[in-house]
Amino acid sequence: MTTITPDSGNRKSNSGDARASFGPAAGGPGTLTAVPHADQYRTSPPRPEQARPTPLGDLAARLGIESPGGGLVDVSGITHDSRAVRPGDVYAALPGARLHGADFADQAAGLGAAAVLTDPAGAERAAATGLPVLVVEDPRGRMGELAAEIYGRPGTDLLQIGITGTSGKTTTAYLVEGGLKAAGHRSGLIGTVEMRIGDERIKSERTTPEATDLQALFAVMRERGVDSVAMEVSSHALVLGRVDGCVFDVAVFNNLSPEHMEFHTDMEDYFAAKAQLFTPKRSKQGVVNLDDAYGRRLAKEASVPVVTFSAEGHPDADWRAEDVELGAFGSTLTVVGPQGERFPATAPLPGPFNVANTLAAIVTLAVAGLDPRTAAEGVAAVPGVPGRLERVDAGQPYLAVVDYAHKTDAVESVLRSLRKVTEGKIHIVLGCGGDRDTTKRGPMGAAAARLADTAVLTSDNPRSEDPLAILAAMLAGAAEVPAHERGDVLVDADRAAAVAAAVARARPGDTVLVAGKGHEQGQDIAGVVRPFDDRQVLREAIERSLKNSQG
């Protein structure tokens, strides 16, 4: 393990009467909820039980092409995954970076596909199966529209709330869902951690499902009596057409900061992707954070009606927070509405960023037609969000939390929030993902070194990259922090060992933060995903430490 120690000794820790616990005892009303274990999840995307046959000719007409031969063919589903084909499906054979989906058309045919949707490059291979083939220039851009048609436009029967931005999408979605439940709605949830249909949980493979799976999911929700859905909408989803066929009743914008720069050419491209959600093609009305510079721009440029909010009390915002009191268990605030209405609210998670997420949820629900006071009560009752400042309690005399923070601004925000409730020192474990934005590695290392008393730099999901190369970039950023501003910096590529190193340094009144992976239950190293849950690893490290100290 490599160590950098500042020349001038330990920095001053937070003083005053800040509390050393982040929430009430386990099981209390403020306990953060753990994500279910993998075996509690359904492993495949659901399909509606009742399929409405759609003539293939109708789909061809919608695409503006001639109906393929093959007589009368009825379609009952659609998928882009050849392995998931069911009898009666359209198989969407999409072009890929290395392979073309048409290469798997035989497999789809063998599973009972009724037809193939593909581009000119895949047409010949698809036709070789003997199935009718729908050929369009951009099959990815059309399959969402077809999916919505095949499943009977299920989204129109749901109150659809779509949440975008860089940070806070997951938390805001959970808070919105809490408000919907409090108002008597039967709700669904779609996001980074999981998808939920009532009590059923489905493991998420990505923040926003592909259009074929999303429309099927909406159809299942409608079939089971769900009347509303809160979902995260990523920039990838907007660019790649995953939300094609959706028109959200309310679209929400939280904030924008550098992320996904391996996908977007620059921040302008990133903003343009997010801004697509605030057009009549994608939504009916918007809710926008006026405290964010890109939010202020979006409020002016959106082509749908926009309602604004400000957690910082901006006087020009339609809704704003006043009398904010930050606390160890969460925060209290007064919500002030456009008609001068005032009522108390509680952010159930700590930190100023969660005041913004809470206000966003309340305003969104008000815009959707719910009573804002009822919405605020439902938001306050949310027990926590998996992997977002999630507490791990094994009987240790210090706070231990796991958080998804994996961007520079998120790391800075969570460390500053924890400093307010930590009597002693803060020890952070942090890594950066491989095959992702390389520009944030140095700044993230610097943020951890500057704002924590101990920064243990380690592997996140290195994927195809050399973990040591990623760590070298993080360490270079940490080394740029002046010695008198820097805490101890340790480096260990073994994430479990890094967690144990942070735990070994913890003393009563301290905080241990394991950041970057949050709810994730695997670690991707060289293309192999190994089981790894930060919460479990942290708990085991604490238990071993306590046992050793007693033995």
Coordinates of C-alpha atoms in Angstrom, one line a residue:
M1 CA 0.0 0.0 0.0
T2 CA 1.3 3.4 -1.0
T3 CA 0.9 6.3 1.5
I4 CA 1.2 10.0 1.2
T5 CA 1.2 11.9 4.5
P6 CA 0.9 15.7 4.8
D7 CA 4.0 17.4 6.3
S8 CA 2.1 19.5 8.7
G9 CA 0.3 16.8 10.6
N10 CA -3.4 16.2 11.0
R11 CA -5.9 18.9 9.9
K12 CA -8.5 20.2 12.2
S13 CA -11.6 18.1 12.3
N14 CA -15.2 19.4 12.6
S15 CA -15.8 20.8 16.1
G16 CA -18.8 21.9 18.0
D17 CA -21.8 19.7 19.0
A18 CA -22.2 17.9 15.7
R19 CA -23.5 14.4 16.3
A20 CA -21.5 11.3 15.6
S21 CA -24.4 9.3 14.4
F22 CA -25.9 9.8 11.0
G23 CA -29.4 8.5 11.8
P24 CA -31.3 6.8 14.5
A25 CA -30.6 3.3 15.6
A26 CA -31.2 0.6 13.1
G27 CA -34.8 0.0 12.5
G28 CA -35.8 3.5 13.5
P29 CA -37.8 5.8 11.2
G30 CA -34.6 7.3 9.7
T31 CA -32.9 4.0 8.9
L32 CA -31.8 3.8 5.3
T33 CA -33.2 0.9 3.4
A34 CA -30.8 -1.7 2.0
V35 CA -31.2 -2.8 -1.6
P36 CA -32.5 -6.4 -1.8
H37 CA -30.1 -9.2 -2.3
A38 CA -29.7 -10.5 -5.9
D39 CA -31.8 -13.5 -5.2
Q40 CA -34.8 -11.3 -4.3
Y41 CA -34.9 -9.8 -7.8
R42 CA -36.7 -11.1 -10.8
T43 CA -33.9 -11.8 -13.3
S44 CA -35.7 -11.2 -16.6
P45 CA -37.7 -8.2 -17.9
P46 CA -41.5 -8.8 -17.5
R47 CA -44.0 -9.1 -20.3
P48 CA -47.7 -8.5 -20.1
E49 CA -49.7 -11.7 -19.8
Q50 CA -52.4 -10.6 -22.2
A51 CA -51.0 -9.9 -25.7
R52 CA -53.1 -8.0 -28.2
P53 CA -52.3 -9.3 -31.7
T54 CA -51.2 -6.6 -34.1
P55 CA -51.2 -7.2 -37.8
L56 CA -47.7 -6.9 -39.3
G57 CA -49.2 -4.9 -42.1
D58 CA -50.3 -2.2 -39.6
L59 CA -46.7 -2.0 -38.3
A60 CA -45.4 -1.7 -41.8
A61 CA -47.8 1.1 -42.5
R62 CA -46.7 2.9 -39.4
L63 CA -43.1 2.7 -40.5
G64 CA -44.2 4.0 -43.9
I65 CA -43.0 0.9 -45.8
E66 CA -44.6 -1.8 -47.9
S67 CA -45.9 -4.7 -46.0
P68 CA -43.5 -7.7 -46.3
G69 CA -44.7 -10.9 -47.8
G70 CA -45.7 -13.9 -45.8
G71 CA -49.5 -13.6 -45.7
L72 CA -51.4 -12.6 -42.6
V73 CA -49.0 -12.3 -39.7
D74 CA -49.9 -11.2 -36.2
V75 CA -47.4 -9.8 -33.8
S76 CA -47.8 -9.9 -30.0
G77 CA -44.4 -8.6 -28.7
I78 CA -41.1 -7.1 -29.6
T79 CA -37.5 -7.5 -28.3
H80 CA -34.0 -6.4 -29.3
D81 CA -32.5 -9.5 -27.6
S82 CA -32.5 -12.7 -29.7
R83 CA -32.2 -14.7 -26.5
A84 CA -35.5 -13.2 -25.2
V85 CA -37.6 -13.8 -28.2
R86 CA -41.0 -15.3 -27.6
P87 CA -43.4 -16.8 -30.2
G88 CA -45.1 -13.9 -32.1
D89 CA -42.3 -11.4 -31.4
V90 CA -40.8 -8.9 -33.8
Y91 CA -37.0 -9.3 -33.4
A92 CA -35.3 -5.9 -33.7
A93 CA -31.9 -6.8 -35.3
L94 CA -29.8 -3.7 -34.6
P95 CA -26.3 -2.7 -35.9
G96 CA -23.7 -2.9 -33.2
A97 CA -20.1 -1.8 -32.7
R98 CA -18.7 -5.3 -33.4
L99 CA -21.6 -7.5 -34.5
H100 CA -24.9 -7.0 -36.2
G101 CA -28.1 -8.2 -34.6
A102 CA -29.0 -9.9 -37.9
D103 CA -26.2 -12.4 -37.1
F104 CA -28.6 -13.8 -34.5
A105 CA -31.7 -13.8 -36.6
D106 CA -31.6 -17.6 -36.9
Q107 CA -31.7 -17.9 -33.1
A108 CA -34.7 -15.5 -33.0
A109 CA -36.5 -17.5 -35.7
G110 CA -35.9 -20.7 -33.8
L111 CA -37.5 -19.3 -30.7
G112 CA -40.6 -18.3 -32.7
A113 CA -40.1 -14.8 -34.0
A114 CA -42.9 -13.7 -36.3
A115 CA -40.8 -11.0 -38.2
V116 CA -37.5 -9.1 -38.1
L117 CA -37.0 -5.4 -38.0
T118 CA -33.6 -4.4 -39.3
D119 CA -31.6 -1.9 -41.5
P120 CA -30.4 -2.5 -45.1
A121 CA -27.1 -3.9 -43.9
G122 CA -28.9 -6.7 -42.0
A123 CA -31.8 -7.3 -44.5
E124 CA -30.2 -10.1 -46.4
R125 CA -29.2 -12.1 -43.3
A126 CA -32.6 -11.5 -41.8
A127 CA -34.4 -12.6 -45.0
A128 CA -32.4 -15.8 -45.1
T129 CA -34.5 -17.0 -42.1
G130 CA -37.6 -17.0 -44.2
L131 CA -39.3 -14.6 -41.9
P132 CA -41.0 -11.4 -43.1
V133 CA -38.5 -8.5 -42.8
L134 CA -39.3 -4.8 -42.0
V135 CA -36.4 -2.8 -43.4
V136 CA -35.8 0.8 -42.3
E137 CA -32.7 3.0 -42.2
D138 CA -32.7 3.5 -38.4
P139 CA -34.3 0.5 -36.7
R140 CA -33.2 1.6 -33.2
G141 CA -34.9 4.9 -33.8
R142 CA -38.2 3.2 -34.8
M143 CA -38.5 0.3 -32.4
G144 CA -39.7 2.4 -29.5
E145 CA -42.6 3.6 -31.7
L146 CA -43.4 0.0 -32.7
A147 CA -43.2 -1.3 -29.1
A148 CA -45.7 1.4 -28.0
E149 CA -48.0 0.4 -30.8
I150 CA -47.7 -3.4 -30.2
Y151 CA -48.4 -3.1 -26.5
G152 CA -51.3 -0.7 -27.0
R153 CA -49.8 2.6 -26.0
P154 CA -49.6 1.6 -22.3
G155 CA -47.9 4.9 -21.2
T156 CA -51.0 6.9 -21.9
D157 CA -52.8 5.1 -19.1
L158 CA -50.1 6.0 -16.6
L159 CA -49.1 9.3 -14.9
Q160 CA -45.5 9.4 -16.2
I161 CA -42.8 11.4 -14.4
G162 CA -39.4 11.4 -15.9
I163 CA -36.4 12.7 -14.0
T164 CA -33.1 13.7 -15.6
G165 CA -29.9 15.5 -14.6
T166 CA -26.4 14.5 -13.5
S167 CA -26.9 13.9 -9.7
G168 CA -30.0 13.1 -7.7
K169 CA -32.1 11.3 -10.3
T170 CA -32.3 8.1 -8.2
T171 CA -33.1 9.9 -4.9
T172 CA -35.7 12.1 -6.5
A173 CA -37.4 9.2 -8.1
Y174 CA -37.7 7.4 -4.8
L175 CA -39.0 10.6 -3.1
V176 CA -41.5 11.1 -5.9
E177 CA -42.7 7.5 -5.5
G178 CA -43.1 8.1 -1.8
G179 CA -45.3 11.1 -2.5
L180 CA -47.4 9.2 -5.0
K181 CA -48.0 6.4 -2.5
A182 CA -49.1 8.9 0.1
A183 CA -51.7 10.3 -2.3
G184 CA -53.2 6.9 -2.8
H185 CA -51.6 6.0 -6.1
R186 CA -50.4 2.5 -7.0
S187 CA -47.0 3.4 -8.4
G188 CA -44.1 2.0 -10.3
L189 CA -40.4 2.9 -10.2
I190 CA -37.7 2.6 -12.9
G191 CA -34.1 3.6 -12.3
T192 CA -30.5 2.8 -11.7
V193 CA -31.0 0.6 -8.6
E194 CA -34.1 -1.4 -9.5
M195 CA -37.5 -1.4 -11.2
R196 CA -40.6 -1.9 -9.1
I197 CA -44.1 -2.9 -10.0
G198 CA -46.0 -2.8 -6.8
D199 CA -44.1 -5.1 -4.5
E200 CA -42.2 -6.9 -7.2
R201 CA -38.6 -5.9 -7.7
I202 CA -36.7 -6.3 -11.0
K203 CA -32.9 -5.8 -11.2
S204 CA -31.9 -2.9 -13.4
E205 CA -29.3 -3.4 -16.0
R206 CA -29.1 0.3 -16.9
T207 CA -30.7 3.5 -15.7
T208 CA -33.3 3.5 -18.4
P209 CA -34.3 0.3 -20.1
E210 CA -34.3 -0.2 -23.9
A211 CA -37.5 1.0 -25.6
T212 CA -38.7 -2.6 -26.2
D213 CA -38.4 -3.5 -22.5
L214 CA -39.7 -0.1 -21.3
Q215 CA -42.9 -0.3 -23.2
A216 CA -43.5 -3.9 -22.1
L217 CA -42.8 -2.8 -18.5
F218 CA -45.5 -0.1 -18.9
A219 CA -47.9 -2.7 -20.2
V220 CA -47.3 -4.9 -17.2
M221 CA -47.8 -2.0 -14.9
R222 CA -51.1 -1.2 -16.6
E223 CA -52.2 -4.8 -16.4
R224 CA -51.5 -5.0 -12.7
G225 CA -53.4 -1.8 -11.8
V226 CA -50.4 0.6 -11.5
D227 CA -51.5 4.1 -12.4
S228 CA -48.3 6.1 -12.1
V229 CA -44.6 5.7 -12.6
A230 CA -41.5 7.7 -11.5
M231 CA -38.5 7.0 -13.6
E232 CA -35.0 8.1 -14.3
V233 CA -34.2 9.3 -17.8
S234 CA -30.5 9.2 -18.7
S235 CA -28.8 11.2 -21.5
H236 CA -28.0 7.9 -23.1
A237 CA -31.7 7.0 -23.1
L238 CA -32.5 10.3 -24.9
V239 CA -29.8 10.0 -27.5
L240 CA -30.3 6.3 -28.2
G241 CA -34.1 6.4 -28.3
R242 CA -34.9 4.3 -25.2
V243 CA -37.8 6.6 -24.3
D244 CA -39.2 6.8 -27.8
G245 CA -42.9 6.3 -27.6
C246 CA -43.1 8.1 -24.2
V247 CA -44.5 11.5 -23.6
F248 CA -44.0 12.3 -19.9
D249 CA -46.7 14.2 -18.0
V250 CA -43.9 15.9 -16.0
A251 CA -40.2 16.1 -16.9
V252 CA -37.8 17.1 -14.1
F253 CA -34.3 18.6 -14.4
N254 CA -32.1 18.5 -11.3
N255 CA -28.6 19.8 -12.3
L256 CA -25.8 19.2 -14.8
S257 CA -22.1 18.7 -14.2
P258 CA -19.4 16.9 -16.2
E259 CA -20.2 13.2 -16.7
H260 CA -20.3 10.7 -19.5
M261 CA -17.7 12.6 -21.4
E262 CA -16.7 9.4 -23.1
F263 CA -20.1 9.4 -24.7
H264 CA -20.8 13.1 -25.2
T265 CA -18.4 15.3 -27.2
D266 CA -18.6 18.1 -24.6
M267 CA -20.9 19.8 -22.0
E268 CA -22.9 21.4 -24.8
D269 CA -23.6 18.1 -26.3
Y270 CA -24.5 16.7 -22.9
F271 CA -26.9 19.6 -22.2
A272 CA -28.5 19.2 -25.6
A273 CA -29.2 15.6 -24.9
K274 CA -30.9 16.4 -21.6
A275 CA -32.8 19.3 -23.1
Q276 CA -34.5 16.9 -25.5
L277 CA -36.7 15.8 -22.6
F278 CA -38.2 19.3 -22.4
T279 CA -39.7 19.3 -25.9
P280 CA -43.3 18.4 -26.9
K281 CA -42.0 15.2 -28.4
R282 CA -40.9 14.0 -24.9
S283 CA -43.0 15.8 -22.3
K284 CA -46.0 18.0 -21.5
Q285 CA -44.5 20.2 -18.9
G286 CA -41.2 20.6 -17.0
V287 CA -39.9 21.2 -13.5
V288 CA -36.5 22.8 -13.5
N289 CA -33.9 23.7 -10.8
L290 CA -33.2 27.4 -10.9
D291 CA -30.1 27.1 -8.6
D292 CA -28.2 25.3 -11.4
A293 CA -26.7 27.3 -14.2
Y294 CA -27.8 24.9 -16.9
G295 CA -31.2 24.8 -15.2
R296 CA -31.6 28.6 -15.6
R297 CA -30.7 28.2 -19.3
L298 CA -33.1 25.3 -19.7
A299 CA -35.9 27.3 -18.1
K300 CA -35.5 29.9 -20.9
E301 CA -35.0 27.5 -23.8
A302 CA -37.5 24.7 -23.0
S303 CA -40.3 24.4 -25.6
V304 CA -42.8 23.1 -23.0
P305 CA -44.2 25.1 -20.0
V306 CA -41.8 25.1 -17.1
V307 CA -42.2 25.5 -13.4
T308 CA -39.0 26.4 -11.5
F309 CA -37.8 25.7 -8.0
S310 CA -34.9 26.8 -5.8
A311 CA -33.6 25.1 -2.6
E312 CA -31.5 28.2 -2.1
G313 CA -34.5 30.5 -1.9
H314 CA -34.0 32.3 -5.3
P315 CA -36.7 35.0 -5.4
D316 CA -37.4 34.4 -9.1
A317 CA -38.3 30.7 -8.6
D318 CA -41.9 29.6 -8.7
W319 CA -41.3 27.4 -5.7
R320 CA -38.6 27.9 -3.1
A321 CA -37.3 26.6 0.2
E322 CA -36.9 28.8 3.2
D323 CA -35.9 28.4 6.8
V324 CA -33.7 25.4 5.9
E325 CA -32.3 23.6 8.9
L326 CA -29.7 20.9 8.1
G327 CA -29.4 18.0 10.5
A328 CA -27.7 14.7 11.0
F329 CA -30.9 12.7 10.3
G330 CA -32.1 14.9 7.4
S331 CA -33.3 18.5 7.1
T332 CA -36.3 20.6 7.7
L333 CA -37.6 23.4 5.5
T334 CA -40.5 25.6 4.7
V335 CA -41.9 25.2 1.1
V336 CA -43.2 28.5 -0.4
G337 CA -45.4 28.2 -3.4
P338 CA -46.3 30.5 -6.3
Q339 CA -49.6 31.6 -4.6
G340 CA -47.9 32.4 -1.4
E341 CA -48.7 29.1 0.3
R342 CA -46.3 28.0 3.0
F343 CA -46.0 24.6 4.6
P344 CA -43.3 22.6 6.5
A345 CA -41.5 19.7 4.8
T346 CA -38.7 17.3 5.8
A347 CA -35.9 16.0 3.6
P348 CA -35.5 12.4 4.8
L349 CA -31.8 12.2 3.8
P350 CA -29.2 14.6 5.1
G351 CA -27.2 17.2 3.1
P352 CA -28.1 20.3 1.2
F353 CA -28.3 18.4 -2.1
N354 CA -31.1 16.3 -0.6
V355 CA -33.0 19.5 0.3
A356 CA -33.0 20.2 -3.4
N357 CA -34.0 16.6 -4.3
T358 CA -36.9 16.9 -1.7
L359 CA -38.1 20.2 -3.1
A360 CA -37.9 18.8 -6.6
A361 CA -40.1 15.9 -5.7
I362 CA -42.7 18.0 -3.9
V363 CA -42.9 20.5 -6.7
T364 CA -43.1 17.8 -9.3
L365 CA -46.0 16.1 -7.5
A366 CA -47.8 19.5 -7.2
V367 CA -47.4 20.1 -10.9
A368 CA -48.8 16.6 -11.6
G369 CA -51.9 17.6 -9.7
L370 CA -51.3 16.2 -6.2
D371 CA -51.9 18.2 -3.1
P372 CA -48.4 19.5 -2.2
R373 CA -48.9 19.0 1.5
T374 CA -49.8 15.4 1.1
A375 CA -46.9 15.0 -1.3
A376 CA -44.5 16.5 1.3
E377 CA -45.8 14.1 4.0
G378 CA -45.2 11.1 1.6
V379 CA -41.7 12.4 0.7
A380 CA -40.8 12.8 4.4
A381 CA -41.8 9.2 5.1
V382 CA -39.4 7.6 2.6
P383 CA -37.1 5.4 4.7
G384 CA -34.0 5.9 2.5
V385 CA -32.6 5.2 -0.9
P386 CA -30.4 2.1 -1.5
G387 CA -26.7 3.0 -1.8
R388 CA -27.3 6.7 -1.2
L389 CA -25.7 7.6 2.2
E390 CA -26.8 4.1 3.3
R391 CA -25.7 3.4 6.9
V392 CA -23.9 0.2 7.8
D393 CA -24.2 -0.5 11.5
A394 CA -22.4 -3.5 13.0
G395 CA -22.2 -2.1 16.5
Q396 CA -19.2 0.1 15.9
P397 CA -18.7 3.4 17.8
Y398 CA -18.4 5.5 14.5
L399 CA -20.5 6.2 11.5
A400 CA -20.1 4.0 8.4
V401 CA -21.9 4.8 5.2
V402 CA -21.9 3.7 1.6
D403 CA -22.7 6.2 -1.2
Y404 CA -22.9 6.1 -5.0
A405 CA -20.9 9.3 -5.4
H406 CA -18.8 8.8 -8.5
K407 CA -18.3 12.3 -9.8
T408 CA -16.2 15.1 -8.5
D409 CA -19.0 17.3 -7.4
A410 CA -20.9 14.4 -5.8
V411 CA -17.8 13.4 -3.8
E412 CA -17.3 17.0 -2.7
S413 CA -21.0 17.3 -1.7
V414 CA -21.1 14.1 0.3
L415 CA -17.9 14.8 2.1
R416 CA -19.0 18.3 3.1
S417 CA -22.3 17.0 4.3
L418 CA -20.6 14.3 6.4
R419 CA -18.2 16.9 7.9
K420 CA -21.2 18.7 9.4
V421 CA -22.2 15.6 11.4
T422 CA -18.8 14.1 12.2
E423 CA -17.1 14.9 15.5
G424 CA -13.8 13.2 14.6
K425 CA -12.2 12.3 11.3
I426 CA -13.5 11.3 7.9
H427 CA -12.0 8.3 6.1
I428 CA -13.1 7.8 2.5
V429 CA -12.6 4.8 0.2
L430 CA -12.8 5.9 -3.5
G431 CA -12.1 4.6 -7.0
C432 CA -12.8 5.6 -10.6
G433 CA -14.4 3.4 -13.2
G434 CA -12.5 2.1 -16.2
D435 CA -13.6 2.8 -19.8
R436 CA -15.4 5.9 -18.7
D437 CA -14.6 9.6 -18.5
T438 CA -10.9 9.9 -17.8
T439 CA -10.9 13.6 -17.1
K440 CA -12.5 13.3 -13.7
R441 CA -9.9 10.9 -12.2
G442 CA -7.4 13.5 -11.0
P443 CA -10.1 15.9 -9.7
M444 CA -11.8 13.1 -7.8
G445 CA -8.5 12.1 -6.2
A446 CA -7.9 15.7 -5.3
A447 CA -11.4 16.1 -3.8
A448 CA -10.9 13.1 -1.6
A449 CA -7.5 14.2 -0.4
R450 CA -8.6 17.7 0.3
L451 CA -11.8 17.1 2.1
A452 CA -11.2 13.8 4.0
D453 CA -8.7 13.1 6.8
T454 CA -7.8 9.8 5.1
A455 CA -8.4 9.1 1.4
V456 CA -7.9 5.4 0.5
L457 CA -7.7 5.3 -3.3
T458 CA -8.7 2.0 -4.8
S459 CA -10.4 0.2 -7.7
D460 CA -14.0 0.8 -8.7
N461 CA -15.0 -1.1 -11.8
P462 CA -11.7 -1.1 -13.8
R463 CA -13.4 -3.0 -16.7
S464 CA -10.9 -3.4 -19.5
E465 CA -8.4 -0.9 -18.1
D466 CA -5.3 -1.4 -16.0
P467 CA -6.5 -0.6 -12.4
L468 CA -3.0 0.8 -11.6
A469 CA -3.2 3.3 -14.5
I470 CA -6.5 4.6 -13.1
L471 CA -5.1 4.8 -9.6
A472 CA -2.0 6.7 -11.0
A473 CA -4.3 9.4 -12.4
M474 CA -6.2 9.7 -9.1
L475 CA -3.0 9.8 -7.1
A476 CA -1.6 12.5 -9.4
G477 CA -4.6 14.6 -8.6
A478 CA -4.3 14.0 -4.9
A479 CA -0.6 14.9 -5.0
E480 CA -1.4 18.3 -6.5
V481 CA -3.2 19.3 -3.3
P482 CA -0.9 21.4 -1.1
A483 CA 0.5 19.3 1.8
H484 CA -1.1 21.6 4.5
E485 CA -4.5 21.1 2.9
R486 CA -4.2 17.3 2.3
G487 CA -5.1 14.4 4.5
D488 CA -3.4 11.1 4.5
V489 CA -3.6 9.4 1.1
L490 CA -3.3 5.6 0.8
V491 CA -3.4 3.5 -2.4
D492 CA -4.5 -0.1 -2.6
A493 CA -5.9 -1.6 -5.8
D494 CA -7.7 -4.3 -3.8
R495 CA -11.0 -2.7 -2.9
A496 CA -11.8 -5.0 0.0
A497 CA -8.3 -4.3 1.5
A498 CA -8.9 -0.6 1.0
V499 CA -12.1 -0.8 2.9
A500 CA -10.4 -2.7 5.7
A501 CA -7.6 0.0 5.8
A502 CA -10.2 2.7 6.3
V503 CA -11.9 0.8 9.0
A504 CA -8.6 0.2 10.8
R505 CA -8.1 3.9 11.1
A506 CA -11.6 4.7 12.4
R507 CA -12.0 5.8 16.0
P508 CA -15.1 6.7 18.1
G509 CA -16.8 9.7 16.6
D510 CA -15.2 9.2 13.1
T511 CA -16.9 8.5 9.8
V512 CA -16.0 5.9 7.2
L513 CA -17.4 6.5 3.8
V514 CA -17.1 3.9 1.0
A515 CA -18.0 5.8 -2.2
G516 CA -18.5 5.2 -5.9
K517 CA -20.4 1.9 -6.2
G518 CA -23.4 2.4 -3.8
H519 CA -26.0 -0.3 -4.5
E520 CA -23.9 -2.2 -7.0
Q521 CA -23.4 -5.9 -6.2
G522 CA -20.6 -6.7 -8.6
Q523 CA -17.1 -5.5 -9.6
D524 CA -16.2 -5.6 -13.3
I525 CA -12.5 -6.5 -13.7
A526 CA -11.2 -7.4 -17.2
G527 CA -14.7 -8.3 -18.4
V528 CA -15.5 -10.6 -15.5
V529 CA -18.1 -9.4 -13.0
R530 CA -17.3 -10.8 -9.6
P531 CA -19.7 -10.5 -6.6
F532 CA -18.9 -7.4 -4.6
D533 CA -21.2 -5.4 -2.4
D534 CA -19.7 -2.4 -0.6
R535 CA -22.2 -2.7 2.2
Q536 CA -21.4 -6.3 2.8
V537 CA -17.6 -5.8 2.5
L538 CA -17.8 -2.8 4.9
R539 CA -19.9 -4.7 7.4
E540 CA -17.5 -7.7 7.4
A541 CA -14.5 -5.4 7.8
I542 CA -16.1 -3.7 10.8
E543 CA -17.0 -7.0 12.3
R544 CA -13.4 -8.3 11.9
S545 CA -12.0 -5.1 13.4
L546 CA -14.3 -5.3 16.4
K547 CA -13.5 -8.9 16.9
N548 CA -9.7 -8.2 16.8
S549 CA -10.0 -5.3 19.2
Q550 CA -11.9 -7.5 21.7
G551 CA -9.6 -10.5 21.2

